[in-house]
PDB file of N, CA and C in Angstrom:
ATOM      1  N   MET A   1     192.797  53.102 -74.901  1.00  0.00           N
ATOM      2  CA  MET A   1     192.243  51.799 -74.564  1.00  0.00           C
ATOM      3  C   MET A   1     192.817  51.346 -73.226  1.00  0.00           C
ATOM      4  N   LYS A   2     191.988  50.635 -72.484  1.00  0.00           N
ATOM      5  CA  LYS A   2     192.420  50.060 -71.217  1.00  0.00           C
ATOM      6  C   LYS A   2     192.159  48.557 -71.267  1.00  0.00           C
ATOM      7  N   HIS A   3     193.187  47.773 -70.977  1.00  0.00           N
ATOM      8  CA  HIS A   3     193.065  46.316 -70.944  1.00  0.00           C
ATOM      9  C   HIS A   3     193.004  45.860 -69.486  1.00  0.00           C
ATOM     10  N   ILE A   4     191.983  45.104 -69.142  1.00  0.00           N
ATOM     11  CA  ILE A   4     191.788  44.636 -67.776  1.00  0.00           C
ATOM     12  C   ILE A   4     192.181  43.169 -67.689  1.00  0.00           C
ATOM     13  N   ASP A   5     193.050  42.864 -66.730  1.00  0.00           N
ATOM     14  CA  ASP A   5     193.521  41.496 -66.487  1.00  0.00           C
ATOM     15  C   ASP A   5     194.056  40.855 -67.767  1.00  0.00           C
ATOM     16  N   ASN A   6     195.022  41.531 -68.369  1.00  0.00           N
ATOM     17  CA  ASN A   6     195.668  41.044 -69.588  1.00  0.00           C
ATOM     18  C   ASN A   6     196.777  40.077 -69.190  1.00  0.00           C
ATOM     19  N   ASN A   7     196.760  38.883 -69.769  1.00  0.00           N
ATOM     20  CA  ASN A   7     197.816  37.909 -69.472  1.00  0.00           C
ATOM     21  C   ASN A   7     198.706  37.622 -70.684  1.00  0.00           C
ATOM     22  N   GLY A   8     198.620  38.477 -71.695  1.00  0.00           N
ATOM     23  CA  GLY A   8     199.438  38.273 -72.888  1.00  0.00           C
ATOM     24  C   GLY A   8     198.741  37.485 -73.972  1.00  0.00           C
ATOM     25  N   ARG A   9     197.717  36.731 -73.604  1.00  0.00           N
ATOM     26  CA  ARG A   9     196.927  35.964 -74.569  1.00  0.00           C
ATOM     27  C   ARG A   9     195.530  36.553 -74.708  1.00  0.00           C
ATOM     28  N   ARG A  10     195.001  37.048 -73.579  1.00  0.00           N
ATOM     29  CA  ARG A  10     193.649  37.584 -73.578  1.00  0.00           C
ATOM     30  C   ARG A  10     193.517  38.614 -72.458  1.00  0.00           C
ATOM     31  N   SER A  11     192.520  39.454 -72.592  1.00  0.00           N
ATOM     32  CA  SER A  11     192.139  40.382 -71.527  1.00  0.00           C
ATOM     33  C   SER A  11     190.747  39.984 -71.061  1.00  0.00           C
ATOM     34  N   ARG A  12     190.479  40.159 -69.759  1.00  0.00           N
ATOM     35  CA  ARG A  12     189.122  39.895 -69.249  1.00  0.00           C
ATOM     36  C   ARG A  12     188.141  40.891 -69.846  1.00  0.00           C
ATOM     37  N   ALA A  13     188.642  42.104 -70.108  1.00  0.00           N
ATOM     38  CA  ALA A  13     187.829  43.138 -70.745  1.00  0.00           C
ATOM     39  C   ALA A  13     188.751  44.167 -71.372  1.00  0.00           C
ATOM     40  N   VAL A  14     188.211  44.860 -72.360  1.00  0.00           N
ATOM     41  CA  VAL A  14     188.906  45.975 -72.980  1.00  0.00           C
ATOM     42  C   VAL A  14     187.925  47.147 -73.006  1.00  0.00           C
ATOM     43  N   VAL A  15     188.399  48.293 -72.511  1.00  0.00           N
ATOM     44  CA  VAL A  15     187.601  49.509 -72.532  1.00  0.00           C
ATOM     45  C   VAL A  15     188.102  50.351 -73.697  1.00  0.00           C
ATOM     46  N   ALA A  16     187.189  50.719 -74.609  1.00  0.00           N
ATOM     47  CA  ALA A  16     187.563  51.505 -75.780  1.00  0.00           C
ATOM     48  C   ALA A  16     186.364  52.307 -76.265  1.00  0.00           C
ATOM     49  N   ASN A  17     186.588  53.561 -76.558  1.00  0.00           N
ATOM     50  CA  ASN A  17     185.553  54.412 -77.153  1.00  0.00           C
ATOM     51  C   ASN A  17     184.237  54.388 -76.386  1.00  0.00           C
ATOM     52  N   GLY A  18     184.311  54.416 -75.051  1.00  0.00           N
ATOM     53  CA  GLY A  18     183.106  54.485 -74.234  1.00  0.00           C
ATOM     54  C   GLY A  18     182.376  53.163 -74.037  1.00  0.00           C
ATOM     55  N   ALA A  19     183.009  52.072 -74.441  1.00  0.00           N
ATOM     56  CA  ALA A  19     182.384  50.751 -74.292  1.00  0.00           C
ATOM     57  C   ALA A  19     183.328  49.795 -73.571  1.00  0.00           C
ATOM     58  N   VAL A  20     182.734  48.826 -72.901  1.00  0.00           N
ATOM     59  CA  VAL A  20     183.481  47.758 -72.242  1.00  0.00           C
ATOM     60  C   VAL A  20     183.163  46.465 -72.991  1.00  0.00           C
ATOM     61  N   TYR A  21     184.182  45.832 -73.538  1.00  0.00           N
ATOM     62  CA  TYR A  21     184.036  44.576 -74.261  1.00  0.00           C
ATOM     63  C   TYR A  21     184.531  43.461 -73.347  1.00  0.00           C
ATOM     64  N   LEU A  22     183.612  42.650 -72.860  1.00  0.00           N
ATOM     65  CA  LEU A  22     183.970  41.550 -71.963  1.00  0.00           C
ATOM     66  C   LEU A  22     184.431  40.340 -72.756  1.00  0.00           C
ATOM     67  N   GLY A  23     185.545  39.761 -72.338  1.00  0.00           N
ATOM     68  CA  GLY A  23     185.921  38.451 -72.853  1.00  0.00           C
ATOM     69  C   GLY A  23     185.008  37.420 -72.202  1.00  0.00           C
ATOM     70  N   GLY A  24     185.099  36.197 -72.600  1.00  0.00           N
ATOM     71  CA  GLY A  24     184.272  35.152 -72.007  1.00  0.00           C
ATOM     72  C   GLY A  24     184.532  35.008 -70.517  1.00  0.00           C
ATOM     73  N   GLN A  25     183.487  35.112 -69.723  1.00  0.00           N
ATOM     74  CA  GLN A  25     183.589  35.004 -68.270  1.00  0.00           C
ATOM     75  C   GLN A  25     183.019  33.655 -67.840  1.00  0.00           C
ATOM     76  N   VAL A  26     183.771  32.952 -67.015  1.00  0.00           N
ATOM     77  CA  VAL A  26     183.342  31.658 -66.473  1.00  0.00           C
ATOM     78  C   VAL A  26     183.589  31.653 -64.967  1.00  0.00           C
ATOM     79  N   ALA A  27     182.965  30.719 -64.297  1.00  0.00           N
ATOM     80  CA  ALA A  27     183.179  30.553 -62.857  1.00  0.00           C
ATOM     81  C   ALA A  27     184.581  30.021 -62.598  1.00  0.00           C
ATOM     82  N   ASN A  28     185.093  30.273 -61.404  1.00  0.00           N
ATOM     83  CA  ASN A  28     186.362  29.669 -60.990  1.00  0.00           C
ATOM     84  C   ASN A  28     186.163  28.231 -60.552  1.00  0.00           C
ATOM     85  N   ASP A  29     185.028  27.959 -59.918  1.00  0.00           N
ATOM     86  CA  ASP A  29     184.719  26.615 -59.417  1.00  0.00           C
ATOM     87  C   ASP A  29     183.943  25.855 -60.483  1.00  0.00           C
ATOM     88  N   TRP A  30     184.644  25.045 -61.231  1.00  0.00           N
ATOM     89  CA  TRP A  30     184.018  24.311 -62.324  1.00  0.00           C
ATOM     90  C   TRP A  30     183.295  23.054 -61.858  1.00  0.00           C
ATOM     91  N   ASP A  31     183.368  22.755 -60.577  1.00  0.00           N
ATOM     92  CA  ASP A  31     182.696  21.563 -60.071  1.00  0.00           C
ATOM     93  C   ASP A  31     181.270  21.860 -59.617  1.00  0.00           C
ATOM     94  N   GLY A  32     180.885  23.152 -59.597  1.00  0.00           N
ATOM     95  CA  GLY A  32     179.536  23.516 -59.179  1.00  0.00           C
ATOM     96  C   GLY A  32     178.505  23.203 -60.245  1.00  0.00           C
ATOM     97  N   ASP A  33     177.234  23.159 -59.820  1.00  0.00           N
ATOM     98  CA  ASP A  33     176.148  22.953 -60.778  1.00  0.00           C
ATOM     99  C   ASP A  33     175.896  24.253 -61.541  1.00  0.00           C
ATOM    100  N   ILE A  34     174.920  24.261 -62.437  1.00  0.00           N
ATOM    101  CA  ILE A  34     174.685  25.432 -63.279  1.00  0.00           C
ATOM    102  C   ILE A  34     174.283  26.637 -62.439  1.00  0.00           C
ATOM    103  N   THR A  35     173.546  26.442 -61.368  1.00  0.00           N
ATOM    104  CA  THR A  35     173.146  27.559 -60.520  1.00  0.00           C
ATOM    105  C   THR A  35     174.372  28.216 -59.893  1.00  0.00           C
ATOM    106  N   ALA A  36     175.240  27.426 -59.314  1.00  0.00           N
ATOM    107  CA  ALA A  36     176.458  27.956 -58.687  1.00  0.00           C
ATOM    108  C   ALA A  36     177.365  28.600 -59.723  1.00  0.00           C
ATOM    109  N   GLN A  37     177.562  27.956 -60.863  1.00  0.00           N
ATOM    110  CA  GLN A  37     178.438  28.516 -61.888  1.00  0.00           C
ATOM    111  C   GLN A  37     177.865  29.812 -62.470  1.00  0.00           C
ATOM    112  N   THR A  38     176.553  29.881 -62.637  1.00  0.00           N
ATOM    113  CA  THR A  38     175.952  31.114 -63.160  1.00  0.00           C
ATOM    114  C   THR A  38     176.120  32.248 -62.162  1.00  0.00           C
ATOM    115  N   ARG A  39     175.853  31.985 -60.893  1.00  0.00           N
ATOM    116  CA  ARG A  39     176.038  33.028 -59.867  1.00  0.00           C
ATOM    117  C   ARG A  39     177.471  33.540 -59.853  1.00  0.00           C
ATOM    118  N   GLU A  40     178.423  32.629 -59.888  1.00  0.00           N
ATOM    119  CA  GLU A  40     179.826  33.040 -59.835  1.00  0.00           C
ATOM    120  C   GLU A  40     180.232  33.785 -61.106  1.00  0.00           C
ATOM    121  N   THR A  41     179.763  33.337 -62.249  1.00  0.00           N
ATOM    122  CA  THR A  41     180.070  34.020 -63.510  1.00  0.00           C
ATOM    123  C   THR A  41     179.518  35.440 -63.496  1.00  0.00           C
ATOM    124  N   LEU A  42     178.292  35.605 -63.026  1.00  0.00           N
ATOM    125  CA  LEU A  42     177.693  36.938 -62.967  1.00  0.00           C
ATOM    126  C   LEU A  42     178.421  37.824 -61.956  1.00  0.00           C
ATOM    127  N   ALA A  43     178.885  37.259 -60.864  1.00  0.00           N
ATOM    128  CA  ALA A  43     179.674  38.024 -59.889  1.00  0.00           C
ATOM    129  C   ALA A  43     180.988  38.484 -60.514  1.00  0.00           C
ATOM    130  N   ARG A  44     181.594  37.640 -61.317  1.00  0.00           N
ATOM    131  CA  ARG A  44     182.830  38.028 -62.016  1.00  0.00           C
ATOM    132  C   ARG A  44     182.554  39.158 -62.996  1.00  0.00           C
ATOM    133  N   ILE A  45     181.418  39.084 -63.682  1.00  0.00           N
ATOM    134  CA  ILE A  45     181.042  40.160 -64.605  1.00  0.00           C
ATOM    135  C   ILE A  45     180.866  41.458 -63.835  1.00  0.00           C
ATOM    136  N   ASP A  46     180.181  41.405 -62.700  1.00  0.00           N
ATOM    137  CA  ASP A  46     180.023  42.604 -61.868  1.00  0.00           C
ATOM    138  C   ASP A  46     181.379  43.203 -61.519  1.00  0.00           C
ATOM    139  N   ALA A  47     182.329  42.359 -61.107  1.00  0.00           N
ATOM    140  CA  ALA A  47     183.649  42.829 -60.689  1.00  0.00           C
ATOM    141  C   ALA A  47     184.414  43.459 -61.855  1.00  0.00           C
ATOM    142  N   VAL A  48     184.389  42.818 -63.012  1.00  0.00           N
ATOM    143  CA  VAL A  48     185.103  43.346 -64.179  1.00  0.00           C
ATOM    144  C   VAL A  48     184.470  44.660 -64.631  1.00  0.00           C
ATOM    145  N   LEU A  49     183.143  44.699 -64.668  1.00  0.00           N
ATOM    146  CA  LEU A  49     182.465  45.933 -65.072  1.00  0.00           C
ATOM    147  C   LEU A  49     182.776  47.070 -64.104  1.00  0.00           C
ATOM    148  N   LYS A  50     182.804  46.777 -62.815  1.00  0.00           N
ATOM    149  CA  LYS A  50     183.140  47.802 -61.828  1.00  0.00           C
ATOM    150  C   LYS A  50     184.549  48.336 -62.074  1.00  0.00           C
ATOM    151  N   GLU A  51     185.494  47.426 -62.295  1.00  0.00           N
ATOM    152  CA  GLU A  51     186.873  47.848 -62.569  1.00  0.00           C
ATOM    153  C   GLU A  51     186.953  48.707 -63.826  1.00  0.00           C
ATOM    154  N   ALA A  52     186.067  48.454 -64.785  1.00  0.00           N
ATOM    155  CA  ALA A  52     186.058  49.199 -66.043  1.00  0.00           C
ATOM    156  C   ALA A  52     185.273  50.512 -65.937  1.00  0.00           C
ATOM    157  N   GLY A  53     184.641  50.751 -64.776  1.00  0.00           N
ATOM    158  CA  GLY A  53     183.850  51.966 -64.610  1.00  0.00           C
ATOM    159  C   GLY A  53     182.435  51.836 -65.124  1.00  0.00           C
ATOM    160  N   SER A  54     181.920  50.612 -65.118  1.00  0.00           N
ATOM    161  CA  SER A  54     180.584  50.346 -65.632  1.00  0.00           C
ATOM    162  C   SER A  54     179.812  49.506 -64.615  1.00  0.00           C
ATOM    163  N   SER A  55     178.667  48.982 -65.038  1.00  0.00           N
ATOM    164  CA  SER A  55     177.858  48.117 -64.176  1.00  0.00           C
ATOM    165  C   SER A  55     176.912  47.281 -65.030  1.00  0.00           C
ATOM    166  N   ARG A  56     176.280  46.321 -64.388  1.00  0.00           N
ATOM    167  CA  ARG A  56     175.349  45.440 -65.118  1.00  0.00           C
ATOM    168  C   ARG A  56     174.204  46.224 -65.742  1.00  0.00           C
ATOM    169  N   ASN A  57     173.823  47.373 -65.149  1.00  0.00           N
ATOM    170  CA  ASN A  57     172.738  48.180 -65.694  1.00  0.00           C
ATOM    171  C   ASN A  57     173.116  48.863 -67.003  1.00  0.00           C
ATOM    172  N   LYS A  58     174.405  48.803 -67.351  1.00  0.00           N
ATOM    173  CA  LYS A  58     174.879  49.406 -68.594  1.00  0.00           C
ATOM    174  C   LYS A  58     175.208  48.352 -69.650  1.00  0.00           C
ATOM    175  N   LEU A  59     174.843  47.089 -69.382  1.00  0.00           N
ATOM    176  CA  LEU A  59     175.047  46.042 -70.390  1.00  0.00           C
ATOM    177  C   LEU A  59     174.171  46.324 -71.600  1.00  0.00           C
ATOM    178  N   VAL A  60     174.771  46.293 -72.762  1.00  0.00           N
ATOM    179  CA  VAL A  60     174.059  46.503 -74.022  1.00  0.00           C
ATOM    180  C   VAL A  60     173.724  45.160 -74.654  1.00  0.00           C
ATOM    181  N   GLN A  61     174.655  44.220 -74.539  1.00  0.00           N
ATOM    182  CA  GLN A  61     174.515  42.923 -75.208  1.00  0.00           C
ATOM    183  C   GLN A  61     175.157  41.847 -74.363  1.00  0.00           C
ATOM    184  N   ALA A  62     174.545  40.666 -74.347  1.00  0.00           N
ATOM    185  CA  ALA A  62     175.115  39.503 -73.658  1.00  0.00           C
ATOM    186  C   ALA A  62     174.931  38.268 -74.529  1.00  0.00           C
ATOM    187  N   THR A  63     175.998  37.512 -74.648  1.00  0.00           N
ATOM    188  CA  THR A  63     175.954  36.218 -75.328  1.00  0.00           C
ATOM    189  C   THR A  63     176.238  35.164 -74.272  1.00  0.00           C
ATOM    190  N   ILE A  64     175.308  34.247 -74.109  1.00  0.00           N
ATOM    191  CA  ILE A  64     175.430  33.189 -73.106  1.00  0.00           C
ATOM    192  C   ILE A  64     175.611  31.860 -73.817  1.00  0.00           C
ATOM    193  N   TRP A  65     176.698  31.178 -73.481  1.00  0.00           N
ATOM    194  CA  TRP A  65     176.961  29.847 -74.012  1.00  0.00           C
ATOM    195  C   TRP A  65     176.769  28.837 -72.885  1.00  0.00           C
ATOM    196  N   LEU A  66     175.976  27.836 -73.132  1.00  0.00           N
ATOM    197  CA  LEU A  66     175.746  26.747 -72.187  1.00  0.00           C
ATOM    198  C   LEU A  66     176.350  25.466 -72.729  1.00  0.00           C
ATOM    199  N   LYS A  67     176.743  24.600 -71.818  1.00  0.00           N
ATOM    200  CA  LYS A  67     177.236  23.281 -72.210  1.00  0.00           C
ATOM    201  C   LYS A  67     176.076  22.437 -72.739  1.00  0.00           C
ATOM    202  N   THR A  68     174.900  22.613 -72.122  1.00  0.00           N
ATOM    203  CA  THR A  68     173.710  21.863 -72.528  1.00  0.00           C
ATOM    204  C   THR A  68     172.470  22.714 -72.285  1.00  0.00           C
ATOM    205  N   MET A  69     171.497  22.630 -73.152  1.00  0.00           N
ATOM    206  CA  MET A  69     170.246  23.367 -72.965  1.00  0.00           C
ATOM    207  C   MET A  69     169.446  22.806 -71.792  1.00  0.00           C
ATOM    208  N   ASP A  70     169.846  21.673 -71.260  1.00  0.00           N
ATOM    209  CA  ASP A  70     169.204  21.160 -70.038  1.00  0.00           C
ATOM    210  C   ASP A  70     169.368  22.145 -68.885  1.00  0.00           C
ATOM    211  N   ASP A  71     170.376  23.022 -68.961  1.00  0.00           N
ATOM    212  CA  ASP A  71     170.651  24.007 -67.914  1.00  0.00           C
ATOM    213  C   ASP A  71     169.925  25.331 -68.120  1.00  0.00           C
ATOM    214  N   TYR A  72     169.199  25.463 -69.207  1.00  0.00           N
ATOM    215  CA  TYR A  72     168.593  26.747 -69.602  1.00  0.00           C
ATOM    216  C   TYR A  72     167.682  27.335 -68.525  1.00  0.00           C
ATOM    217  N   ASP A  73     166.759  26.567 -68.013  1.00  0.00           N
ATOM    218  CA  ASP A  73     165.801  27.093 -67.034  1.00  0.00           C
ATOM    219  C   ASP A  73     166.485  27.483 -65.725  1.00  0.00           C
ATOM    220  N   ALA A  74     167.388  26.672 -65.230  1.00  0.00           N
ATOM    221  CA  ALA A  74     168.095  26.983 -63.982  1.00  0.00           C
ATOM    222  C   ALA A  74     168.991  28.201 -64.166  1.00  0.00           C
ATOM    223  N   MET A  75     169.646  28.318 -65.309  1.00  0.00           N
ATOM    224  CA  MET A  75     170.465  29.495 -65.587  1.00  0.00           C
ATOM    225  C   MET A  75     169.602  30.736 -65.620  1.00  0.00           C
ATOM    226  N   ASN A  76     168.449  30.657 -66.300  1.00  0.00           N
ATOM    227  CA  ASN A  76     167.569  31.815 -66.403  1.00  0.00           C
ATOM    228  C   ASN A  76     167.032  32.259 -65.046  1.00  0.00           C
ATOM    229  N   ALA A  77     166.821  31.340 -64.127  1.00  0.00           N
ATOM    230  CA  ALA A  77     166.350  31.710 -62.787  1.00  0.00           C
ATOM    231  C   ALA A  77     167.371  32.616 -62.101  1.00  0.00           C
ATOM    232  N   VAL A  78     168.653  32.294 -62.249  1.00  0.00           N
ATOM    233  CA  VAL A  78     169.707  33.120 -61.659  1.00  0.00           C
ATOM    234  C   VAL A  78     169.843  34.429 -62.428  1.00  0.00           C
ATOM    235  N   TRP A  79     169.862  34.354 -63.750  1.00  0.00           N
ATOM    236  CA  TRP A  79     169.964  35.554 -64.596  1.00  0.00           C
ATOM    237  C   TRP A  79     168.832  36.528 -64.277  1.00  0.00           C
ATOM    238  N   ASP A  80     167.597  36.029 -64.209  1.00  0.00           N
ATOM    239  CA  ASP A  80     166.436  36.897 -63.985  1.00  0.00           C
ATOM    240  C   ASP A  80     166.501  37.610 -62.638  1.00  0.00           C
ATOM    241  N   ALA A  81     167.097  36.969 -61.639  1.00  0.00           N
ATOM    242  CA  ALA A  81     167.256  37.606 -60.326  1.00  0.00           C
ATOM    243  C   ALA A  81     168.383  38.642 -60.344  1.00  0.00           C
ATOM    244  N   TRP A  82     169.327  38.509 -61.258  1.00  0.00           N
ATOM    245  CA  TRP A  82     170.509  39.384 -61.329  1.00  0.00           C
ATOM    246  C   TRP A  82     170.273  40.628 -62.178  1.00  0.00           C
ATOM    247  N   ILE A  83     169.607  40.482 -63.303  1.00  0.00           N
ATOM    248  CA  ILE A  83     169.495  41.563 -64.274  1.00  0.00           C
ATOM    249  C   ILE A  83     168.369  42.522 -63.893  1.00  0.00           C
ATOM    250  N   ASP A  84     168.556  43.793 -64.200  1.00  0.00           N
ATOM    251  CA  ASP A  84     167.502  44.796 -64.030  1.00  0.00           C
ATOM    252  C   ASP A  84     166.535  44.623 -65.206  1.00  0.00           C
ATOM    253  N   LYS A  85     165.328  44.193 -64.914  1.00  0.00           N
ATOM    254  CA  LYS A  85     164.368  43.890 -65.983  1.00  0.00           C
ATOM    255  C   LYS A  85     164.013  45.115 -66.826  1.00  0.00           C
ATOM    256  N   GLU A  86     164.174  46.317 -66.261  1.00  0.00           N
ATOM    257  CA  GLU A  86     163.905  47.549 -67.013  1.00  0.00           C
ATOM    258  C   GLU A  86     165.068  47.905 -67.938  1.00  0.00           C
ATOM    259  N   ARG A  87     166.227  47.304 -67.720  1.00  0.00           N
ATOM    260  CA  ARG A  87     167.425  47.609 -68.512  1.00  0.00           C
ATOM    261  C   ARG A  87     168.063  46.333 -69.054  1.00  0.00           C
ATOM    262  N   ALA A  88     167.260  45.365 -69.384  1.00  0.00           N
ATOM    263  CA  ALA A  88     167.791  44.088 -69.875  1.00  0.00           C
ATOM    264  C   ALA A  88     168.528  44.295 -71.202  1.00  0.00           C
ATOM    265  N   PRO A  89     169.706  43.691 -71.330  1.00  0.00           N
ATOM    266  CA  PRO A  89     170.463  43.832 -72.581  1.00  0.00           C
ATOM    267  C   PRO A  89     169.865  42.966 -73.687  1.00  0.00           C
ATOM    268  N   ALA A  90     170.261  43.262 -74.913  1.00  0.00           N
ATOM    269  CA  ALA A  90     169.986  42.327 -75.999  1.00  0.00           C
ATOM    270  C   ALA A  90     170.752  41.058 -75.636  1.00  0.00           C
ATOM    271  N   ARG A  91     170.116  39.897 -75.839  1.00  0.00           N
ATOM    272  CA  ARG A  91     170.736  38.671 -75.348  1.00  0.00           C
ATOM    273  C   ARG A  91     170.469  37.515 -76.289  1.00  0.00           C
ATOM    274  N   MET A  92     171.443  36.632 -76.361  1.00  0.00           N
ATOM    275  CA  MET A  92     171.245  35.356 -77.052  1.00  0.00           C
ATOM    276  C   MET A  92     171.807  34.260 -76.179  1.00  0.00           C
ATOM    277  N   CYS A  93     171.330  33.058 -76.390  1.00  0.00           N
ATOM    278  CA  CYS A  93     171.815  31.914 -75.625  1.00  0.00           C
ATOM    279  C   CYS A  93     171.911  30.726 -76.569  1.00  0.00           C
ATOM    280  N   GLY A  94     173.029  30.045 -76.514  1.00  0.00           N
ATOM    281  CA  GLY A  94     173.225  28.884 -77.364  1.00  0.00           C
ATOM    282  C   GLY A  94     174.060  27.836 -76.660  1.00  0.00           C
ATOM    283  N   VAL A  95     174.295  26.753 -77.351  1.00  0.00           N
ATOM    284  CA  VAL A  95     175.077  25.634 -76.820  1.00  0.00           C
ATOM    285  C   VAL A  95     176.387  25.559 -77.584  1.00  0.00           C
ATOM    286  N   THR A  96     177.462  25.285 -76.848  1.00  0.00           N
ATOM    287  CA  THR A  96     178.765  25.126 -77.484  1.00  0.00           C
ATOM    288  C   THR A  96     179.599  24.129 -76.678  1.00  0.00           C
ATOM    289  N   GLU A  97     180.606  23.580 -77.312  1.00  0.00           N
ATOM    290  CA  GLU A  97     181.572  22.749 -76.605  1.00  0.00           C
ATOM    291  C   GLU A  97     182.483  23.679 -75.813  1.00  0.00           C
ATOM    292  N   MET A  98     182.633  23.408 -74.537  1.00  0.00           N
ATOM    293  CA  MET A  98     183.436  24.265 -73.669  1.00  0.00           C
ATOM    294  C   MET A  98     184.906  23.847 -73.698  1.00  0.00           C
ATOM    295  N   ALA A  99     185.782  24.771 -73.278  1.00  0.00           N
ATOM    296  CA  ALA A  99     187.219  24.505 -73.248  1.00  0.00           C
ATOM    297  C   ALA A  99     187.569  23.399 -72.250  1.00  0.00           C
ATOM    298  N   ASP A 100     186.746  23.249 -71.210  1.00  0.00           N
ATOM    299  CA  ASP A 100     186.906  22.180 -70.223  1.00  0.00           C
ATOM    300  C   ASP A 100     185.522  21.600 -69.984  1.00  0.00           C
ATOM    301  N   GLU A 101     185.413  20.298 -69.928  1.00  0.00           N
ATOM    302  CA  GLU A 101     184.095  19.653 -69.819  1.00  0.00           C
ATOM    303  C   GLU A 101     183.341  20.010 -68.539  1.00  0.00           C
ATOM    304  N   ARG A 102     184.026  20.534 -67.526  1.00  0.00           N
ATOM    305  CA  ARG A 102     183.360  20.909 -66.270  1.00  0.00           C
ATOM    306  C   ARG A 102     182.694  22.278 -66.345  1.00  0.00           C
ATOM    307  N   ILE A 103     183.079  23.099 -67.328  1.00  0.00           N
ATOM    308  CA  ILE A 103     182.472  24.421 -67.483  1.00  0.00           C
ATOM    309  C   ILE A 103     181.074  24.246 -68.058  1.00  0.00           C
ATOM    310  N   ARG A 104     180.081  24.840 -67.376  1.00  0.00           N
ATOM    311  CA  ARG A 104     178.691  24.707 -67.806  1.00  0.00           C
ATOM    312  C   ARG A 104     178.156  25.977 -68.466  1.00  0.00           C
ATOM    313  N   ILE A 105     178.820  27.140 -68.214  1.00  0.00           N
ATOM    314  CA  ILE A 105     178.337  28.411 -68.747  1.00  0.00           C
ATOM    315  C   ILE A 105     179.501  29.363 -68.985  1.00  0.00           C
ATOM    316  N   GLU A 106     179.399  30.132 -70.055  1.00  0.00           N
ATOM    317  CA  GLU A 106     180.342  31.211 -70.351  1.00  0.00           C
ATOM    318  C   GLU A 106     179.531  32.381 -70.901  1.00  0.00           C
ATOM    319  N   ILE A 107     179.826  33.579 -70.411  1.00  0.00           N
ATOM    320  CA  ILE A 107     179.073  34.762 -70.828  1.00  0.00           C
ATOM    321  C   ILE A 107     180.046  35.810 -71.372  1.00  0.00           C
ATOM    322  N   ILE A 108     179.679  36.380 -72.520  1.00  0.00           N
ATOM    323  CA  ILE A 108     180.424  37.439 -73.191  1.00  0.00           C
ATOM    324  C   ILE A 108     179.480  38.634 -73.260  1.00  0.00           C
ATOM    325  N   GLY A 109     179.987  39.841 -73.097  1.00  0.00           N
ATOM    326  CA  GLY A 109     179.087  40.986 -73.152  1.00  0.00           C
ATOM    327  C   GLY A 109     179.755  42.261 -73.589  1.00  0.00           C
ATOM    328  N   ILE A 110     178.914  43.253 -73.843  1.00  0.00           N
ATOM    329  CA  ILE A 110     179.343  44.605 -74.160  1.00  0.00           C
ATOM    330  C   ILE A 110     178.526  45.541 -73.284  1.00  0.00           C
ATOM    331  N   ALA A 111     179.195  46.504 -72.671  1.00  0.00           N
ATOM    332  CA  ALA A 111     178.513  47.498 -71.834  1.00  0.00           C
ATOM    333  C   ALA A 111     179.040  48.881 -72.188  1.00  0.00           C
ATOM    334  N   THR A 112     178.288  49.893 -71.811  1.00  0.00           N
ATOM    335  CA  THR A 112     178.788  51.249 -71.926  1.00  0.00           C
ATOM    336  C   THR A 112     179.488  51.624 -70.625  1.00  0.00           C
ATOM    337  N   CYS A 113     180.332  52.644 -70.698  1.00  0.00           N
ATOM    338  CA  CYS A 113     181.040  53.114 -69.498  1.00  0.00           C
ATOM    339  C   CYS A 113     180.171  54.090 -68.719  1.00  0.00           C
TER     340      CYS A 113
END
C-alpha cells in the first residue's frame, strides 16, 4: 500500500491492489464561488491521481458532495468540461453539511492505477 500526503489523521489517497482511493478533495481557496472551487478541486484530483500513477480517465467512481443543490448546474458545467465523456465514472451527487461553511464542494473517488 502507498499512502499519499498522510498527515497522521488522513491520507489524500491510498493506493492498494491496483486501485486509488481518494479521500475527500476540496479547494484550497474556500472564498471562491462554486465554479472556482470545482475547478480547483478537480485540479487537486488530477494532481493526486498523477502522483498515484493514475489519471481522471481511470476514475471508476466519484461521489460529489455539495453545500447546496443551488450549485448543481454550475458544478456540472465545470465537471462536464473536465471529464472524458467516453470514460465517465459512476457518479452520485448529494448535499451535506461541510466541515467549514465556506466549502461548497467535496469530491471522493476511486480510480484504477
